Amino acid sequence: MNQELILLIKICFSLCMAGCRKIQFGLESAHDKVLHSINKNITFKQVENATKLAHDIGFDINISVIIAHAEDTKETIEYTLEKSRLLKEKYNANMQFSINIPYPGTDLYENAVEYGIEVLTDNYDFYSTDNAIINTKYLTANDLRYYYNSVLGIGKSV
């Protein structure tokens, strides 16, 4: 057993012993290439292992996912949705989805052009994680709305 897993087990058991019954993991994407591109420093397998452990201990699990990363493609989003269904079905995880938004002051906002992001409005009233306001180099805002709405069609949780 590696040190990382041992530490995760200790943390999860400590949380449980302290009375914690809910836990949230920020997956963001199930595609390792996308995770690397956003400097997440995790892999999907690590999140799946943590989810399994939390499930086995008895935690209620929330996992957040963001679509519309600069390196997302139709294929990476579909892969993420597939893996999200797996986490829901296998570990009863509540999957929470949002659309990536380049909020002012963030790296994504400040470097949108470098990331291949086209911000479609400067009206901040439209800046919401359930509203696609960007085109990426691989996806249009309409593509992003389609994927987000497909998740909602499954009942807000995959």
GROMACS .gro file of N, CA and C in nm:
model
  474
    1MET      N    1   0.085  -0.118   0.000
    1MET     CA    2   0.000   0.000   0.000
    1MET      C    3   0.090   0.124   0.000
    2ASN      N    4   0.062   0.218  -0.090
    2ASN     CA    5   0.149   0.335  -0.098
    2ASN      C    6   0.114   0.439   0.009
    3GLN      N    7   0.206   0.530   0.033
    3GLN     CA    8   0.191   0.631   0.138
    3GLN      C    9   0.068   0.719   0.117
    4GLU      N   10   0.042   0.752  -0.008
    4GLU     CA   11  -0.073   0.837  -0.039
    4GLU      C   12  -0.203   0.771   0.005
    5LEU      N   13  -0.218   0.642  -0.022
    5LEU     CA   14  -0.339   0.570   0.016
    5LEU      C   15  -0.349   0.557   0.167
    6ILE      N   16  -0.238   0.530   0.232
    6ILE     CA   17  -0.238   0.520   0.379
    6ILE      C   18  -0.283   0.652   0.441
    7LEU      N   19  -0.233   0.763   0.390
    7LEU     CA   20  -0.272   0.894   0.440
    7LEU      C   21  -0.422   0.919   0.416
    8LEU      N   22  -0.470   0.883   0.299
    8LEU     CA   23  -0.612   0.900   0.267
    8LEU      C   24  -0.698   0.819   0.363
    9ILE      N   25  -0.660   0.697   0.390
    9ILE     CA   26  -0.735   0.612   0.484
    9ILE      C   27  -0.737   0.676   0.622
   10LYS      N   28  -0.622   0.724   0.669
   10LYS     CA   29  -0.616   0.788   0.801
   10LYS      C   30  -0.705   0.911   0.808
   11ILE      N   31  -0.701   0.993   0.703
   11ILE     CA   32  -0.783   1.115   0.701
   11ILE      C   33  -0.932   1.080   0.701
   12CYS      N   34  -0.971   0.986   0.616
   12CYS     CA   35  -1.113   0.950   0.608
   12CYS      C   36  -1.163   0.890   0.740
   13PHE      N   37  -1.086   0.804   0.800
   13PHE     CA   38  -1.128   0.747   0.928
   13PHE      C   39  -1.132   0.853   1.038
   14SER      N   40  -1.037   0.945   1.038
   14SER     CA   41  -1.038   1.053   1.136
   14SER      C   42  -1.162   1.141   1.120
   15LEU      N   43  -1.196   1.173   0.995
   15LEU     CA   44  -1.317   1.252   0.969
   15LEU      C   45  -1.441   1.179   1.019
   16CYS      N   46  -1.448   1.051   0.992
   16CYS     CA   47  -1.562   0.971   1.033
   16CYS      C   48  -1.572   0.966   1.186
   17MET      N   49  -1.460   0.944   1.252
   17MET     CA   50  -1.458   0.937   1.399
   17MET      C   51  -1.497   1.071   1.462
   18ALA      N   52  -1.472   1.180   1.389
   18ALA     CA   53  -1.507   1.313   1.439
   18ALA      C   54  -1.653   1.348   1.410
   19GLY      N   55  -1.724   1.259   1.343
   19GLY     CA   56  -1.866   1.281   1.318
   19GLY      C   57  -1.900   1.327   1.177
   20CYS      N   58  -1.801   1.343   1.094
   20CYS     CA   59  -1.825   1.385   0.955
   20CYS      C   60  -1.892   1.270   0.879
   21ARG      N   61  -1.998   1.302   0.808
   21ARG     CA   62  -2.069   1.199   0.732
   21ARG      C   63  -2.082   1.233   0.584
   22LYS      N   64  -2.040   1.351   0.546
   22LYS     CA   65  -2.045   1.393   0.406
   22LYS      C   66  -1.907   1.439   0.363
   23ILE      N   67  -1.875   1.411   0.236
   23ILE     CA   68  -1.745   1.452   0.184
   23ILE      C   69  -1.763   1.492   0.038
   24GLN      N   70  -1.685   1.587  -0.006
   24GLN     CA   71  -1.691   1.631  -0.145
   24GLN      C   72  -1.553   1.624  -0.206
   25PHE      N   73  -1.548   1.572  -0.327
   25PHE     CA   74  -1.425   1.567  -0.404
   25PHE      C   75  -1.441   1.654  -0.528
   26GLY      N   76  -1.339   1.733  -0.559
   26GLY     CA   77  -1.340   1.815  -0.680
   26GLY      C   78  -1.270   1.742  -0.793
   27LEU      N   79  -1.346   1.664  -0.867
   27LEU     CA   80  -1.289   1.589  -0.979
   27LEU      C   81  -1.256   1.683  -1.095
   28GLU      N   82  -1.346   1.771  -1.128
   28GLU     CA   83  -1.336   1.868  -1.239
   28GLU      C   84  -1.346   1.802  -1.375
   29SER      N   85  -1.269   1.697  -1.401
   29SER     CA   86  -1.275   1.621  -1.527
   29SER      C   87  -1.227   1.480  -1.498
   30ALA      N   88  -1.278   1.384  -1.570
   30ALA     CA   89  -1.230   1.246  -1.553
   30ALA      C   90  -1.116   1.215  -1.649
   31HIS      N   91  -1.087   1.307  -1.737
   31HIS     CA   92  -0.984   1.285  -1.838
   31HIS      C   93  -0.849   1.337  -1.787
   32ASP      N   94  -0.753   1.248  -1.773
   32ASP     CA   95  -0.623   1.285  -1.714
   32ASP      C   96  -0.552   1.395  -1.791
   33LYS      N   97  -0.567   1.399  -1.923
   33LYS     CA   98  -0.503   1.506  -2.002
   33LYS      C   99  -0.560   1.642  -1.962
   34VAL      N  100  -0.691   1.648  -1.945
   34VAL     CA  101  -0.754   1.774  -1.903
   34VAL      C  102  -0.712   1.808  -1.761
   35LEU      N  103  -0.711   1.710  -1.672
   35LEU     CA  104  -0.667   1.735  -1.534
   35LEU      C  105  -0.526   1.792  -1.531
   36HIS      N  106  -0.439   1.736  -1.612
   36HIS     CA  107  -0.301   1.786  -1.620
   36HIS      C  108  -0.299   1.930  -1.672
   37SER      N  109  -0.382   1.959  -1.772
   37SER     CA  110  -0.381   2.093  -1.833
   37SER      C  111  -0.429   2.202  -1.736
   38ILE      N  112  -0.508   2.164  -1.635
   38ILE     CA  113  -0.554   2.263  -1.537
   38ILE      C  114  -0.474   2.255  -1.406
   39ASN      N  115  -0.362   2.184  -1.412
   39ASN     CA  116  -0.272   2.171  -1.296
   39ASN      C  117  -0.342   2.115  -1.174
   40LYS      N  118  -0.429   2.019  -1.194
   40LYS     CA  119  -0.506   1.959  -1.084
   40LYS      C  120  -0.419   1.867  -0.999
   41ASN      N  121  -0.315   1.809  -1.058
   41ASN     CA  122  -0.221   1.722  -0.986
   41ASN      C  123  -0.288   1.599  -0.924
   42ILE      N  124  -0.391   1.549  -0.992
   42ILE     CA  125  -0.455   1.424  -0.955
   42ILE      C  126  -0.487   1.348  -1.083
   43THR      N  127  -0.523   1.222  -1.067
   43THR     CA  128  -0.571   1.142  -1.179
   43THR      C  129  -0.713   1.096  -1.146
   44PHE      N  130  -0.783   1.053  -1.249
   44PHE     CA  131  -0.917   1.000  -1.224
   44PHE      C  132  -0.909   0.880  -1.131
   45LYS      N  133  -0.811   0.795  -1.149
   45LYS     CA  134  -0.798   0.674  -1.066
   45LYS      C  135  -0.785   0.711  -0.918
   46GLN      N  136  -0.712   0.818  -0.887
   46GLN     CA  137  -0.698   0.861  -0.748
   46GLN      C  138  -0.834   0.903  -0.691
   47VAL      N  139  -0.911   0.975  -0.771
   47VAL     CA  140  -1.044   1.017  -0.724
   47VAL      C  141  -1.134   0.896  -0.708
   48GLU      N  142  -1.127   0.803  -0.801
   48GLU     CA  143  -1.209   0.683  -0.788
   48GLU      C  144  -1.170   0.605  -0.663
   49ASN      N  145  -1.040   0.593  -0.635
   49ASN     CA  146  -0.996   0.522  -0.514
   49ASN      C  147  -1.046   0.592  -0.388
   50ALA      N  148  -1.038   0.724  -0.385
   50ALA     CA  149  -1.085   0.800  -0.269
   50ALA      C  150  -1.237   0.784  -0.254
   51THR      N  151  -1.307   0.785  -0.366
   51THR     CA  152  -1.452   0.768  -0.363
   51THR      C  153  -1.490   0.631  -0.311
   52LYS      N  154  -1.421   0.528  -0.356
   52LYS     CA  155  -1.446   0.392  -0.308
   52LYS      C  156  -1.423   0.384  -0.157
   53LEU      N  157  -1.314   0.439  -0.112
   53LEU     CA  158  -1.283   0.437   0.031
   53LEU      C  159  -1.391   0.509   0.111
   54ALA      N  160  -1.429   0.629   0.066
   54ALA     CA  161  -1.531   0.706   0.136
   54ALA      C  162  -1.664   0.629   0.137
   55HIS      N  163  -1.697   0.565   0.028
   55HIS     CA  164  -1.819   0.485   0.019
   55HIS      C  165  -1.814   0.368   0.116
   56ASP      N  166  -1.701   0.298   0.118
   56ASP     CA  167  -1.686   0.182   0.206
   56ASP      C  168  -1.696   0.221   0.354
   57ILE      N  169  -1.652   0.342   0.388
   57ILE     CA  170  -1.660   0.390   0.526
   57ILE      C  171  -1.803   0.432   0.560
   58GLY      N  172  -1.878   0.474   0.458
   58GLY     CA  173  -2.017   0.512   0.481
   58GLY      C  174  -2.049   0.659   0.460
   59PHE      N  175  -1.959   0.733   0.400
   59PHE     CA  176  -1.983   0.875   0.373
   59PHE      C  177  -2.090   0.894   0.265
   60ASP      N  178  -2.164   1.004   0.276
   60ASP     CA  179  -2.241   1.057   0.164
   60ASP      C  180  -2.141   1.134   0.080
   61ILE      N  181  -2.137   1.109  -0.050
   61ILE     CA  182  -2.030   1.163  -0.135
   61ILE      C  183  -2.087   1.256  -0.241
   62ASN      N  184  -2.029   1.374  -0.250
   62ASN     CA  185  -2.053   1.468  -0.360
   62ASN      C  186  -1.925   1.478  -0.441
   63ILE      N  187  -1.940   1.479  -0.572
   63ILE     CA  188  -1.825   1.498  -0.660
   63ILE      C  189  -1.859   1.608  -0.759
   64SER      N  190  -1.777   1.712  -0.761
   64SER     CA  191  -1.802   1.822  -0.853
   64SER      C  192  -1.723   1.805  -0.982
   65VAL      N  193  -1.789   1.838  -1.091
   65VAL     CA  194  -1.732   1.826  -1.225
   65VAL      C  195  -1.756   1.958  -1.298
   66ILE      N  196  -1.656   2.003  -1.370
   66ILE     CA  197  -1.668   2.125  -1.451
   66ILE      C  198  -1.647   2.087  -1.597
   67ILE      N  199  -1.737   2.135  -1.682
   67ILE     CA  200  -1.715   2.118  -1.826
   67ILE      C  201  -1.673   2.252  -1.885
   68ALA      N  202  -1.603   2.247  -1.995
   68ALA     CA  203  -1.557   2.365  -2.068
   68ALA      C  204  -1.419   2.412  -2.024
   69HIS      N  205  -1.334   2.318  -1.987
   69HIS     CA  206  -1.194   2.353  -1.968
   69HIS      C  207  -1.134   2.382  -2.106
   70ALA      N  208  -1.028   2.457  -2.109
   70ALA     CA  209  -0.967   2.496  -2.237
   70ALA      C  210  -0.933   2.376  -2.324
   71GLU      N  211  -0.891   2.267  -2.264
   71GLU     CA  212  -0.852   2.148  -2.341
   71GLU      C  213  -0.965   2.048  -2.357
   72ASP      N  214  -1.084   2.079  -2.309
   72ASP     CA  215  -1.197   1.988  -2.327
   72ASP      C  216  -1.236   1.978  -2.474
   73THR      N  217  -1.271   1.859  -2.514
   73THR     CA  218  -1.327   1.831  -2.646
   73THR      C  219  -1.457   1.755  -2.624
   74LYS      N  220  -1.529   1.730  -2.731
   74LYS     CA  221  -1.650   1.649  -2.717
   74LYS      C  222  -1.614   1.513  -2.656
   75GLU      N  223  -1.502   1.458  -2.700
   75GLU     CA  224  -1.460   1.326  -2.651
   75GLU      C  225  -1.425   1.329  -2.502
   76THR      N  226  -1.354   1.433  -2.457
   76THR     CA  227  -1.316   1.437  -2.315
   76THR      C  228  -1.439   1.460  -2.226
   77ILE      N  229  -1.534   1.540  -2.273
   77ILE     CA  230  -1.655   1.561  -2.195
   77ILE      C  231  -1.739   1.433  -2.191
   78GLU      N  232  -1.752   1.366  -2.303
   78GLU     CA  233  -1.827   1.240  -2.305
   78GLU      C  234  -1.760   1.136  -2.216
   79TYR      N  235  -1.628   1.132  -2.215
   79TYR     CA  236  -1.555   1.041  -2.127
   79TYR      C  237  -1.583   1.076  -1.980
   80THR      N  238  -1.582   1.205  -1.950
   80THR     CA  239  -1.609   1.250  -1.813
   80THR      C  240  -1.751   1.212  -1.771
   81LEU      N  241  -1.847   1.228  -1.860
   81LEU     CA  242  -1.985   1.190  -1.828
   81LEU      C  243  -1.997   1.040  -1.806
   82GLU      N  244  -1.926   0.963  -1.887
   82GLU     CA  245  -1.926   0.817  -1.871
   82GLU      C  246  -1.870   0.777  -1.735
   83LYS      N  247  -1.757   0.836  -1.699
   83LYS     CA  248  -1.695   0.804  -1.570
   83LYS      C  249  -1.779   0.857  -1.453
   84SER      N  250  -1.849   0.967  -1.475
   84SER     CA  251  -1.938   1.020  -1.371
   84SER      C  252  -2.052   0.923  -1.345
   85ARG      N  253  -2.107   0.867  -1.452
   85ARG     CA  254  -2.212   0.766  -1.434
   85ARG      C  255  -2.159   0.647  -1.355
   86LEU      N  256  -2.037   0.607  -1.383
   86LEU     CA  257  -1.975   0.495  -1.311
   86LEU      C  258  -1.966   0.528  -1.161
   87LEU      N  259  -1.919   0.648  -1.127
   87LEU     CA  260  -1.906   0.687  -0.986
   87LEU      C  261  -2.042   0.691  -0.918
   88LYS      N  262  -2.143   0.737  -0.988
   88LYS     CA  263  -2.278   0.743  -0.933
   88LYS      C  264  -2.332   0.602  -0.909
   89GLU      N  265  -2.319   0.518  -1.010
   89GLU     CA  266  -2.377   0.384  -1.001
   89GLU      C  267  -2.301   0.294  -0.903
   90LYS      N  268  -2.170   0.301  -0.906
   90LYS     CA  269  -2.088   0.211  -0.827
   90LYS      C  270  -2.077   0.254  -0.680
   91TYR      N  271  -2.073   0.388  -0.656
   91TYR     CA  272  -2.048   0.437  -0.520
   91TYR      C  273  -2.157   0.530  -0.468
   92ASN      N  274  -2.268   0.540  -0.543
   92ASN     CA  275  -2.380   0.624  -0.504
   92ASN      C  276  -2.338   0.770  -0.482
   93ALA      N  277  -2.244   0.816  -0.559
   93ALA     CA  278  -2.195   0.953  -0.547
   93ALA      C  279  -2.292   1.050  -0.614
   94ASN      N  280  -2.316   1.163  -0.550
   94ASN     CA  281  -2.395   1.270  -0.608
   94ASN      C  282  -2.303   1.352  -0.697
   95MET      N  283  -2.330   1.352  -0.827
   95MET     CA  284  -2.245   1.423  -0.922
   95MET      C  285  -2.301   1.563  -0.944
   96GLN      N  286  -2.220   1.664  -0.921
   96GLN     CA  287  -2.261   1.803  -0.937
   96GLN      C  288  -2.183   1.865  -1.052
   97PHE      N  289  -2.256   1.915  -1.151
   97PHE     CA  290  -2.193   1.967  -1.271
   97PHE      C  291  -2.207   2.118  -1.280
   98SER      N  292  -2.107   2.179  -1.338
   98SER     CA  293  -2.113   2.322  -1.368
   98SER      C  294  -2.033   2.349  -1.495
   99ILE      N  295  -2.057   2.467  -1.550
   99ILE     CA  296  -1.986   2.511  -1.670
   99ILE      C  297  -1.875   2.606  -1.627
  100ASN      N  298  -1.758   2.588  -1.682
  100ASN     CA  299  -1.644   2.674  -1.649
  100ASN      C  300  -1.673   2.819  -1.688
  101ILE      N  301  -1.651   2.908  -1.597
  101ILE     CA  302  -1.677   3.051  -1.619
  101ILE      C  303  -1.549   3.128  -1.589
  102PRO      N  304  -1.505   3.213  -1.681
  102PRO     CA  305  -1.385   3.294  -1.657
  102PRO      C  306  -1.418   3.420  -1.575
  103TYR      N  307  -1.434   3.401  -1.447
  103TYR     CA  308  -1.467   3.515  -1.360
  103TYR      C  309  -1.351   3.615  -1.359
  104PRO      N  310  -1.384   3.744  -1.356
  104PRO     CA  311  -1.279   3.847  -1.351
  104PRO      C  312  -1.182   3.822  -1.235
  105GLY      N  313  -1.055   3.838  -1.265
  105GLY     CA  314  -0.951   3.819  -1.165
  105GLY      C  315  -0.892   3.679  -1.164
  106THR      N  316  -0.958   3.583  -1.233
  106THR     CA  317  -0.904   3.447  -1.238
  106THR      C  318  -0.803   3.434  -1.351
  107ASP      N  319  -0.721   3.333  -1.343
  107ASP     CA  320  -0.624   3.304  -1.448
  107ASP      C  321  -0.695   3.284  -1.582
  108LEU      N  322  -0.807   3.214  -1.581
  108LEU     CA  323  -0.880   3.188  -1.705
  108LEU      C  324  -0.928   3.318  -1.769
  109TYR      N  325  -0.972   3.412  -1.687
  109TYR     CA  326  -1.017   3.541  -1.738
  109TYR      C  327  -0.900   3.623  -1.791
  110GLU      N  328  -0.794   3.630  -1.711
  110GLU     CA  329  -0.678   3.713  -1.747
  110GLU      C  330  -0.604   3.660  -1.869
  111ASN      N  331  -0.609   3.529  -1.891
  111ASN     CA  332  -0.533   3.466  -2.000
  111ASN      C  333  -0.622   3.392  -2.099
  112ALA      N  334  -0.745   3.438  -2.113
  112ALA     CA  335  -0.842   3.369  -2.199
  112ALA      C  336  -0.790   3.347  -2.340
  113VAL      N  337  -0.730   3.449  -2.399
  113VAL     CA  338  -0.681   3.437  -2.537
  113VAL      C  339  -0.574   3.330  -2.546
  114GLU      N  340  -0.482   3.327  -2.450
  114GLU     CA  341  -0.376   3.225  -2.450
  114GLU      C  342  -0.434   3.084  -2.440
  115TYR      N  343  -0.546   3.069  -2.368
  115TYR     CA  344  -0.610   2.939  -2.352
  115TYR      C  345  -0.702   2.904  -2.468
  116GLY      N  346  -0.720   2.997  -2.562
  116GLY     CA  347  -0.811   2.972  -2.673
  116GLY      C  348  -0.957   2.989  -2.634
  117ILE      N  349  -0.981   3.069  -2.532
  117ILE     CA  350  -1.117   3.094  -2.482
  117ILE      C  351  -1.168   3.226  -2.537
  118GLU      N  352  -1.286   3.224  -2.593
  118GLU     CA  353  -1.353   3.345  -2.638
  118GLU      C  354  -1.468   3.373  -2.541
  119VAL      N  355  -1.458   3.484  -2.469
  119VAL     CA  356  -1.564   3.524  -2.377
  119VAL      C  357  -1.670   3.598  -2.459
  120LEU      N  358  -1.794   3.551  -2.451
  120LEU     CA  359  -1.900   3.601  -2.538
  120LEU      C  360  -1.974   3.722  -2.483
  121THR      N  361  -1.955   3.755  -2.357
  121THR     CA  362  -2.023   3.870  -2.299
  121THR      C  363  -1.939   3.929  -2.187
  122ASP      N  364  -1.951   4.058  -2.169
  122ASP     CA  365  -1.889   4.121  -2.053
  122ASP      C  366  -1.996   4.164  -1.953
  123ASN      N  367  -2.120   4.119  -1.977
  123ASN     CA  368  -2.229   4.146  -1.884
  123ASN      C  369  -2.226   4.039  -1.775
  124TYR      N  370  -2.182   4.081  -1.656
  124TYR     CA  371  -2.162   3.986  -1.546
  124TYR      C  372  -2.291   3.924  -1.496
  125ASP      N  373  -2.406   3.979  -1.535
  125ASP     CA  374  -2.533   3.917  -1.498
  125ASP      C  375  -2.546   3.777  -1.558
  126PHE      N  376  -2.473   3.751  -1.666
  126PHE     CA  377  -2.478   3.621  -1.733
  126PHE      C  378  -2.370   3.524  -1.685
  127TYR      N  379  -2.283   3.569  -1.595
  127TYR     CA  380  -2.175   3.485  -1.544
  127TYR      C  381  -2.231   3.394  -1.434
  128SER      N  382  -2.265   3.273  -1.473
  128SER     CA  383  -2.321   3.175  -1.381
  128SER      C  384  -2.275   3.037  -1.426
  129THR      N  385  -2.253   2.949  -1.332
  129THR     CA  386  -2.199   2.817  -1.364
  129THR      C  387  -2.299   2.726  -1.434
  130ASP      N  388  -2.419   2.776  -1.458
  130ASP     CA  389  -2.515   2.698  -1.538
  130ASP      C  390  -2.544   2.766  -1.671
  131ASN      N  391  -2.457   2.859  -1.711
  131ASN     CA  392  -2.476   2.933  -1.835
  131ASN      C  393  -2.344   2.942  -1.913
  132ALA      N  394  -2.342   2.884  -2.030
  132ALA     CA  395  -2.221   2.886  -2.113
  132ALA      C  396  -2.204   3.024  -2.176
  133ILE      N  397  -2.096   3.092  -2.139
  133ILE     CA  398  -2.070   3.226  -2.195
  133ILE      C  399  -1.937   3.228  -2.270
  134ILE      N  400  -1.885   3.110  -2.300
  134ILE     CA  401  -1.757   3.103  -2.371
  134ILE      C  402  -1.764   3.004  -2.486
  135ASN      N  403  -1.677   3.027  -2.583
  135ASN     CA  404  -1.639   2.927  -2.681
  135ASN      C  405  -1.497   2.887  -2.645
  136THR      N  406  -1.466   2.760  -2.657
  136THR     CA  407  -1.328   2.716  -2.640
  136THR      C  408  -1.272   2.687  -2.779
  137LYS      N  409  -1.146   2.650  -2.786
  137LYS     CA  410  -1.089   2.621  -2.918
  137LYS      C  411  -1.150   2.496  -2.981
  138TYR      N  412  -1.217   2.413  -2.898
  138TYR     CA  413  -1.275   2.290  -2.950
  138TYR      C  414  -1.428   2.285  -2.942
  139LEU      N  415  -1.489   2.373  -2.863
  139LEU     CA  416  -1.633   2.365  -2.837
  139LEU      C  417  -1.696   2.503  -2.840
  140THR      N  418  -1.819   2.507  -2.890
  140THR     CA  419  -1.893   2.633  -2.888
  140THR      C  420  -1.978   2.639  -2.760
  141ALA      N  421  -2.027   2.758  -2.732
  141ALA     CA  422  -2.118   2.773  -2.617
  141ALA      C  423  -2.239   2.683  -2.633
  142ASN      N  424  -2.287   2.667  -2.755
  142ASN     CA  425  -2.401   2.578  -2.779
  142ASN      C  426  -2.366   2.432  -2.749
  143ASP      N  427  -2.244   2.390  -2.784
  143ASP     CA  428  -2.199   2.255  -2.748
  143ASP      C  429  -2.202   2.238  -2.596
  144LEU      N  430  -2.151   2.338  -2.528
  144LEU     CA  431  -2.144   2.331  -2.381
  144LEU      C  432  -2.283   2.327  -2.320
  145ARG      N  433  -2.375   2.406  -2.373
  145ARG     CA  434  -2.514   2.403  -2.325
  145ARG      C  435  -2.575   2.264  -2.348
  146TYR      N  436  -2.546   2.206  -2.464
  146TYR     CA  437  -2.598   2.072  -2.494
  146TYR      C  438  -2.551   1.972  -2.388
  147TYR      N  439  -2.422   1.970  -2.358
  147TYR     CA  440  -2.370   1.875  -2.259
  147TYR      C  441  -2.424   1.904  -2.120
  148TYR      N  442  -2.430   2.028  -2.083
  148TYR     CA  443  -2.483   2.063  -1.951
  148TYR      C  444  -2.630   2.022  -1.941
  149ASN      N  445  -2.708   2.052  -2.042
  149ASN     CA  446  -2.850   2.015  -2.041
  149ASN      C  447  -2.869   1.864  -2.043
  150SER      N  448  -2.778   1.792  -2.107
  150SER     CA  449  -2.790   1.645  -2.108
  150SER      C  450  -2.771   1.589  -1.968
  151VAL      N  451  -2.687   1.655  -1.890
  151VAL     CA  452  -2.668   1.612  -1.750
  151VAL      C  453  -2.794   1.644  -1.672
  152LEU      N  454  -2.852   1.761  -1.693
  152LEU     CA  455  -2.975   1.798  -1.623
  152LEU      C  456  -3.089   1.703  -1.658
  153GLY      N  457  -3.090   1.657  -1.783
  153GLY     CA  458  -3.193   1.565  -1.826
  153GLY      C  459  -3.189   1.432  -1.753
  154ILE      N  460  -3.077   1.402  -1.696
  154ILE     CA  461  -3.062   1.277  -1.619
  154ILE      C  462  -3.103   1.302  -1.474
  155GLY      N  463  -3.134   1.424  -1.442
  155GLY     CA  464  -3.182   1.453  -1.307
  155GLY      C  465  -3.083   1.532  -1.226
  156LYS      N  466  -3.011   1.621  -1.289
  156LYS     CA  467  -2.911   1.708  -1.227
  156LYS      C  468  -2.792   1.631  -1.175
  157SER      N  469  -2.808   1.506  -1.153
  157SER     CA  470  -2.697   1.422  -1.112
  157SER      C  471  -2.690   1.307  -1.211
  158VAL      N  472  -2.570   1.279  -1.252
  158VAL     CA  473  -2.556   1.168  -1.346
  158VAL      C  474  -2.578   1.039  -1.271
   0.00000   0.00000   0.00000
